[in-house]
XYZ file of C-alpha atoms in Angstrom:
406
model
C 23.899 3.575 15.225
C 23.839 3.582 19.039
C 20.367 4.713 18.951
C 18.427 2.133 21.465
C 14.543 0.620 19.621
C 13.101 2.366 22.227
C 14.675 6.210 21.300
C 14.387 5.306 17.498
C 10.221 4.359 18.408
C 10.177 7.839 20.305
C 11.624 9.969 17.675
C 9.662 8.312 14.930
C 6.085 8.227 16.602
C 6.465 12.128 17.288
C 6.523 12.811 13.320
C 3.401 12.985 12.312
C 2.756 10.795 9.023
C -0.965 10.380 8.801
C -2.111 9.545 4.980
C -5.256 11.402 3.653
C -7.746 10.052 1.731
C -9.021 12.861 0.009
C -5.861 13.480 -1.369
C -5.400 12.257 -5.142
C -1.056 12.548 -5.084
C 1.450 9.939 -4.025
C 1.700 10.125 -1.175
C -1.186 11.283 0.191
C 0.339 14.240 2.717
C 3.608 16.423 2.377
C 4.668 14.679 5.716
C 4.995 10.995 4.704
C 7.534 12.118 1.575
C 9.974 14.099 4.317
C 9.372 10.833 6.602
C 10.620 8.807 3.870
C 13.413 11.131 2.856
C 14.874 11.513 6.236
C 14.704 7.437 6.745
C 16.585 7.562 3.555
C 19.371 9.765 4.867
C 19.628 7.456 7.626
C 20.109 4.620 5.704
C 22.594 5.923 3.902
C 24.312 6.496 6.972
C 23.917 2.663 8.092
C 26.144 2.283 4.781
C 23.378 -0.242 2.919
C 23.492 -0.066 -0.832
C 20.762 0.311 -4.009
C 18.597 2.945 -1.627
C 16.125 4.904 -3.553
C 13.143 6.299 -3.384
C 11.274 4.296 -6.285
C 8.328 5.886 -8.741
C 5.642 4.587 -6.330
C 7.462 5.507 -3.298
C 8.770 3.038 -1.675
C 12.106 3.631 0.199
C 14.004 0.267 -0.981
C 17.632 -0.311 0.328
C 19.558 -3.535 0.318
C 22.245 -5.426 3.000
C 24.376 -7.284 0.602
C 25.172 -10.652 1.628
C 27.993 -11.619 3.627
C 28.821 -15.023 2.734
C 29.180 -17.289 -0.638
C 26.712 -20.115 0.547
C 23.039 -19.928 -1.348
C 20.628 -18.148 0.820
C 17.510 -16.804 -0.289
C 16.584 -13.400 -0.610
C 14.225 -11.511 2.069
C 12.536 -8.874 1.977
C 10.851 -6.690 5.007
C 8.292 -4.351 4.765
C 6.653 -1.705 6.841
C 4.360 1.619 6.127
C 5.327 4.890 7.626
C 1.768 6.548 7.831
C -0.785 6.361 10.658
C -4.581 5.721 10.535
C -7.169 8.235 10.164
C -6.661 10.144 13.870
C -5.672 12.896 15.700
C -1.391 12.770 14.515
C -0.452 16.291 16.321
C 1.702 16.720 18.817
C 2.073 12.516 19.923
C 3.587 12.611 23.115
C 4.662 9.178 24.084
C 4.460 8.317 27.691
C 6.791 5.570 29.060
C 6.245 3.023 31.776
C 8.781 0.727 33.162
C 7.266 -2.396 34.824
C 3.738 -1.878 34.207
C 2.150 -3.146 37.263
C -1.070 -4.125 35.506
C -3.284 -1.865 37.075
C -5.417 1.043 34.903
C -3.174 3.114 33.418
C -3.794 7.367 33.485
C -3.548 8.688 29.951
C -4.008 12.184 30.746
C -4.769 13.232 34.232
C -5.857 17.062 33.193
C -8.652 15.450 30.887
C -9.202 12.619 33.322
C -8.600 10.082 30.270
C -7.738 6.721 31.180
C -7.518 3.311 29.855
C -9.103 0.617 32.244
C -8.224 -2.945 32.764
C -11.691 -3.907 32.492
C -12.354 -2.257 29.340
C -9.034 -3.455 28.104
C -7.998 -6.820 29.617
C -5.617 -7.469 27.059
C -3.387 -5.169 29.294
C -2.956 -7.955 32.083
C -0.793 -9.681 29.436
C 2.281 -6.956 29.835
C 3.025 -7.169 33.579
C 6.183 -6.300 34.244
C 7.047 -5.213 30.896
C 7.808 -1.588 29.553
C 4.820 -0.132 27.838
C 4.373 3.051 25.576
C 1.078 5.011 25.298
C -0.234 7.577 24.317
C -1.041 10.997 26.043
C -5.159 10.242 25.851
C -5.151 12.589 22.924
C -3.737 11.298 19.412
C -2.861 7.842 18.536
C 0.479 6.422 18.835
C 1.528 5.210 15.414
C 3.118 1.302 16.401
C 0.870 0.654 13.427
C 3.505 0.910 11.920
C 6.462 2.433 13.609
C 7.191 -0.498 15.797
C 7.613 -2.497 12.362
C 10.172 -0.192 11.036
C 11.949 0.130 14.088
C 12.303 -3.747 14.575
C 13.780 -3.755 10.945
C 16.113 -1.155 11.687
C 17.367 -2.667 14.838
C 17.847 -6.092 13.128
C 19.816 -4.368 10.289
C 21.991 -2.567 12.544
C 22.171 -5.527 14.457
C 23.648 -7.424 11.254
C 25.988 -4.578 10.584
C 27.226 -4.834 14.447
C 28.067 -8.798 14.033
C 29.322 -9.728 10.964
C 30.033 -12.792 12.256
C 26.441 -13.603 11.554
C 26.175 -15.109 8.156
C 23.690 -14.369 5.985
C 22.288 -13.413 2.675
C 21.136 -10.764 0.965
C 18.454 -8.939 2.883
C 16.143 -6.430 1.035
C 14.259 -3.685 2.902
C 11.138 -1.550 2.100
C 9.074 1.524 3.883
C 6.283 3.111 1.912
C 3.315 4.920 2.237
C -0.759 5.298 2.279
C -1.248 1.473 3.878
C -3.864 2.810 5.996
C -5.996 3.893 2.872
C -4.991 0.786 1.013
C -3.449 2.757 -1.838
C 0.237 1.915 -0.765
C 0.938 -1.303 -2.553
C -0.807 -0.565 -5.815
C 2.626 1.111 -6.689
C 5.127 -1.427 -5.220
C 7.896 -2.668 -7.968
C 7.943 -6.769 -6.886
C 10.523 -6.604 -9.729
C 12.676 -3.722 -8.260
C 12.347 -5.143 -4.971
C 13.783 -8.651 -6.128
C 13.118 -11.345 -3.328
C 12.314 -14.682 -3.446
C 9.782 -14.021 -0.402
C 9.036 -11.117 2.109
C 7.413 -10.124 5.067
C 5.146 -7.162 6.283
C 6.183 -6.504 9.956
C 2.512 -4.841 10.327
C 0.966 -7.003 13.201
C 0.136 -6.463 16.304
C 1.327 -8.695 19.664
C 3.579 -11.325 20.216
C 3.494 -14.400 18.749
C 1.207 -13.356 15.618
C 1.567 -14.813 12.165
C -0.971 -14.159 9.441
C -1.014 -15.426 5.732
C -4.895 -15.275 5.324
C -6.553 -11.835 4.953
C -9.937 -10.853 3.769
C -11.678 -10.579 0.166
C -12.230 -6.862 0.092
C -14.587 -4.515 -2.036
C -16.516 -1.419 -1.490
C -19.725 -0.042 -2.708
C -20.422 3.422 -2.983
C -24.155 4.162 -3.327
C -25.518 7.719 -3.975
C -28.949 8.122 -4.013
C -31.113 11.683 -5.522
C -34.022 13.037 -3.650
C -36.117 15.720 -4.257
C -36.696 18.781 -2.139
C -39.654 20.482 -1.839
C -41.395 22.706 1.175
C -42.578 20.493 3.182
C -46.029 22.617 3.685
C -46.481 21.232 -0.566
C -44.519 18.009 -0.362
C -47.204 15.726 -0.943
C -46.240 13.171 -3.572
C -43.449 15.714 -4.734
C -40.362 15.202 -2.362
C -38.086 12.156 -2.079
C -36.584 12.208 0.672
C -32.841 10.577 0.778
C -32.260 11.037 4.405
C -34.944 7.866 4.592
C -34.495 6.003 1.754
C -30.696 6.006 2.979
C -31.787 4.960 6.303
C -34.216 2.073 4.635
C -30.858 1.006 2.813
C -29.105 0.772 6.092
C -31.693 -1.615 7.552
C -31.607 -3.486 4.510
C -28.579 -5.067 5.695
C -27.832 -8.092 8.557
C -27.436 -6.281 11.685
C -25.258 -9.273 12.963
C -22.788 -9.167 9.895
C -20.902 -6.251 11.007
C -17.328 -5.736 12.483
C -18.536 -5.354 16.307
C -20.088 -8.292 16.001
C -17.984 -11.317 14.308
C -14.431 -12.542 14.872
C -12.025 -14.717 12.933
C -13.294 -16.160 9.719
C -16.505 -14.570 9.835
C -16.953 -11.617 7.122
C -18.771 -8.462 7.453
C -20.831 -4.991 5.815
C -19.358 -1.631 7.273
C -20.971 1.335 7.117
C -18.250 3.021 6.553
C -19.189 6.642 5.437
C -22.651 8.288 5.123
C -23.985 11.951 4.303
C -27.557 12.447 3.861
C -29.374 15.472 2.946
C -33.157 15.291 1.687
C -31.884 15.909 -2.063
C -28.815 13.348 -1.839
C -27.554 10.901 0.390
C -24.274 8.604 -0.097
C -22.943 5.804 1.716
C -20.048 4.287 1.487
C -20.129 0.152 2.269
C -17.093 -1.749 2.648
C -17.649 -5.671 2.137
C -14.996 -8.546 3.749
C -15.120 -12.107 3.940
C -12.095 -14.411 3.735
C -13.735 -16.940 2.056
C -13.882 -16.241 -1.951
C -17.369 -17.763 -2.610
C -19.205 -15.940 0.238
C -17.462 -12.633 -0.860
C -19.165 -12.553 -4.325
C -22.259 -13.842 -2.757
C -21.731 -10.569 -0.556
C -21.188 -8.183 -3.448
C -24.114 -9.577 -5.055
C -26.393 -8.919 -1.941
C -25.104 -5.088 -1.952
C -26.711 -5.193 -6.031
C -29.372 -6.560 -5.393
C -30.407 -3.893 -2.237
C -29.681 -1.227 -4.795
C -32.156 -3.348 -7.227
C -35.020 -3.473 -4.387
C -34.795 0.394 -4.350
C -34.687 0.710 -7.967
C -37.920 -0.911 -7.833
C -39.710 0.784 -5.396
C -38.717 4.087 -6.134
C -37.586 4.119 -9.768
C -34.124 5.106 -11.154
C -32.916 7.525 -8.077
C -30.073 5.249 -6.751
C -26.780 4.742 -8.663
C -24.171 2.621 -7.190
C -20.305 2.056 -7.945
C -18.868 -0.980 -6.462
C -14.924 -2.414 -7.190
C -12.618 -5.287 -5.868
C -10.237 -3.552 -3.174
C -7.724 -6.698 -2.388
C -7.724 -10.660 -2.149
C -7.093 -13.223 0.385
C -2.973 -13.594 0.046
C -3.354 -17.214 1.853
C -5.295 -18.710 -1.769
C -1.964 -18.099 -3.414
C 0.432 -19.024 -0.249
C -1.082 -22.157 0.687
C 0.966 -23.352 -2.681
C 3.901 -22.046 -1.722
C 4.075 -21.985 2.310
C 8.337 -21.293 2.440
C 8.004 -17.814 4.070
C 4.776 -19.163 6.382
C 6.911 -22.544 7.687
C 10.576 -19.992 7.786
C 8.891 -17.597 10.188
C 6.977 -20.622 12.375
C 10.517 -21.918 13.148
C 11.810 -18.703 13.845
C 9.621 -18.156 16.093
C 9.869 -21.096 18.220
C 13.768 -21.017 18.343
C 12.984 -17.907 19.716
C 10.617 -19.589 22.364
C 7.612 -17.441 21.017
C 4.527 -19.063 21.049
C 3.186 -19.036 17.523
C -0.885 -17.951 16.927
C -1.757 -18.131 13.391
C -4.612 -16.480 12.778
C -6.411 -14.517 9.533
C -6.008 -10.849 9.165
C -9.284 -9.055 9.936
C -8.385 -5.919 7.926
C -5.423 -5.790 5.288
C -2.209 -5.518 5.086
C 0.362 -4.120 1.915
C 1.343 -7.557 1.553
C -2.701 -8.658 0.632
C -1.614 -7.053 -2.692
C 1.971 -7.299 -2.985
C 1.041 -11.757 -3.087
C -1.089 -11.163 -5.526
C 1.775 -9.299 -7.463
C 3.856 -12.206 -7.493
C 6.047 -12.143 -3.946
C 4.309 -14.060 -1.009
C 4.439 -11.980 1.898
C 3.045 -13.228 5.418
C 2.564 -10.592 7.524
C 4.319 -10.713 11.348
C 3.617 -9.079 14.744
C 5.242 -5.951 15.713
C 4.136 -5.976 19.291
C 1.776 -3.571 19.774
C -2.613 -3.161 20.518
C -5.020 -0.997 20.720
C -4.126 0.497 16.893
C -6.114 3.547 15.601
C -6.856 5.686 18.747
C -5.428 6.954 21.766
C -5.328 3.590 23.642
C -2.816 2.682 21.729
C 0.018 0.667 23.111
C 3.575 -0.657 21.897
C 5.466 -3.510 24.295
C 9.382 -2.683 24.090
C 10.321 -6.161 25.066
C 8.031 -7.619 22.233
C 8.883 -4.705 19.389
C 12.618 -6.524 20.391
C 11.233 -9.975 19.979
C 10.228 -8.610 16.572
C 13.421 -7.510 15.642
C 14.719 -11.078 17.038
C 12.582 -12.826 14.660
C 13.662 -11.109 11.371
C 17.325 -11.853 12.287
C 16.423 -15.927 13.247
C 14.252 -15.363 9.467
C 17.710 -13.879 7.607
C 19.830 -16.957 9.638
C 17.122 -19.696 8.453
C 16.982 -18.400 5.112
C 20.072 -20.649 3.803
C 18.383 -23.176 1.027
């Protein structure tokens, strides 16, 4: 309990607890289960009640309330794996007053991340940083979340003084594949509204996130010698690369910001007798997103007709925009603004560009905003968590659980 956010962030991000998408169980990898177990142990130790490990898992634990006045129930939410990178041996490099000059990763493999290339940097002068080693990712997405929700429950155990109601917590697995949620209990969990603390700097607030689908296209070749190929072999290597080109090279993720949606080529393996490629398809808006899915038919229709029945195609919803359900009930949205500026945060409301658990957990019934855990650079080794601001998370669930009286 007299672990600082900073030693709790080091310990955690060390663990490695990267989800795998090839992997058909729940979770996804051995290492997210012992994650979640030994958080369990430890919140048994804080002394919170109802903690188990429910059928989906999802660690759930409550903080009863403290007081006999009507306050609503909160929930807080965070995922304990890490994206799809190198999760060995994280080695978490500290630096007290960043002087907002390039920072050296890795001096052996002459790795280093650059103001220029990262400008986003100038923004943490004078404030303690954690990176990476230039070699694996760090894992703020979503440590830093978890840790903030620790440090504001232990922070609520260490003042009872503060009054407040029941709060409800909740770590679970596989966000980063988008498999988590589909197994979260909104029942079980029992809040009138929650947060995912699964954001990245200071100050965000997001309640719109995309429309999401995927396509998965597979398309049969034939191969033949190529000394007797003539009108005999198919080859998918090109048809898959006629497929690519099919699509608008300006409607892709490097190349559109805020509202705009997007085609990823996500995944692609080509050999002359069978190529697949993997699409996924965003747009926040709900009427360009089925105009979007409908584009991704119709390019498998154009190839049906030039080169007869050879491409097959399976395409399915992923998640929805949470903010078409939210905007009717904007509690949890207008709660968190006014923490925040008590706080003196400055408040940027933006859409997510990507998703979050609580895309699906709205759309089970329990709006869920998602807020910023103060860190950047998520998914690689420039990767970087802001102490001060991971604390200015943890401040804003506690100003959340105080303005949560009715």
């Amino acid at each position: 309990m007299n672990e600082t956010l900073l030693e709790r962030f080091i310990r955690y991000t060390k663990i490695n607890t990267r989800s795998d998408e090839r992997s058909n169980t729940t979770p996804t990898t051995k290492v997210q289960e012992d994650f979640l177990f030994m958080l369990k142990k430890e919140l048994e130790d804080l002394g919170l009640k109802d903690i188990h490990i429910t059928p989906g898992w999802f660690l759930t634990a409550t903080l009863p309330a403290n007081t006999k006045k009507d306050y609503a129930k909160v929930g807080f939410i965070s995922h304990v794996d890490t994206a799809d990178f190198n999760s060995i041996g994280i080695n978490p490099q500290v630096i007290q007053n960043y002087d907002g000059r390039d920072i050296v990763l890795n001096k052996e493999k002459n790795i280093c991340m650059t103001v220029e290339k990262f400008p986003n940097l100038k923004k943490y002068v004078g404030k303690t940083l954690v990176t990476t080693d230039g070699t694996t990712l760090l894992g703020s997405d979503d440590k830093s979340g978890i840790v903030a929700i620790f440090d504001a429950i232990i922070y609520l155990l260490k003042h009872p003084e503060i009054e407040h109601g029941e709060v409800r917590i909740a770590f679970g697995p596989d966000e980063e594949i988008g498999r988590g949620a589909d197994s979260f209990d909104v029942k079980d969990f029992n809040c009138d509204y929650a947060y995912t603390l699964d954001g990245g700097p200071l100050g965000e607030l997001e309640y719109e996130s995309f429309n999401a689908a995927q396509i998965e296209y597979t398309i049969e070749g034939i191969s033949v010698h190529p000394g007797t190929a003539k009108d005999q072999m198919v080859n998918a290597n090109l048809i898959a690369a006629k497929i690519a080109g099919m699509f608008p090279e300006k409607e892709v993720p490097e190349k559109t910001e805020g509202y705009e949606g997007f085609y990823l080529l996500h995944n692609m393996e080509t050999r002359i007798e069978e190529a697949k490629m993997t699409y996924i398809i965003r747009d926040h808006d709900k009427q360009k997103f089925e105009a979007r899915k409908q584009f991704c038919i119709d390019v498998a229709k154009k190839i049906e007709q030039e080169y007869g029945n050879i491409i097959h195609y399976n395409l399915f919803d992923q998640y929805y925009n949470m903010g078409d359900l939210i905007k009717d009930d904007m509690r949890s949205v207008n709660i968190a603004k006014k923490a925040m500026e008590n706080l003196g945060i400055s408040v940027e409301v933006k859409p997510i560009r990507g998703g979050t658990d609580g895309s699906k957990i709205t759309y089970m019934g329990l709006m869920c905003p998602n807020l910023f855990v103060g860190g950047e650079n998520f998914h690689g080794q420039y990767e970087i968590a802001c102490v001060e601001d991971m604390l200015k998370a943890r401040d804003t669930v506690l100003e959340i659980v105080r303005l949560s009286q009715r």
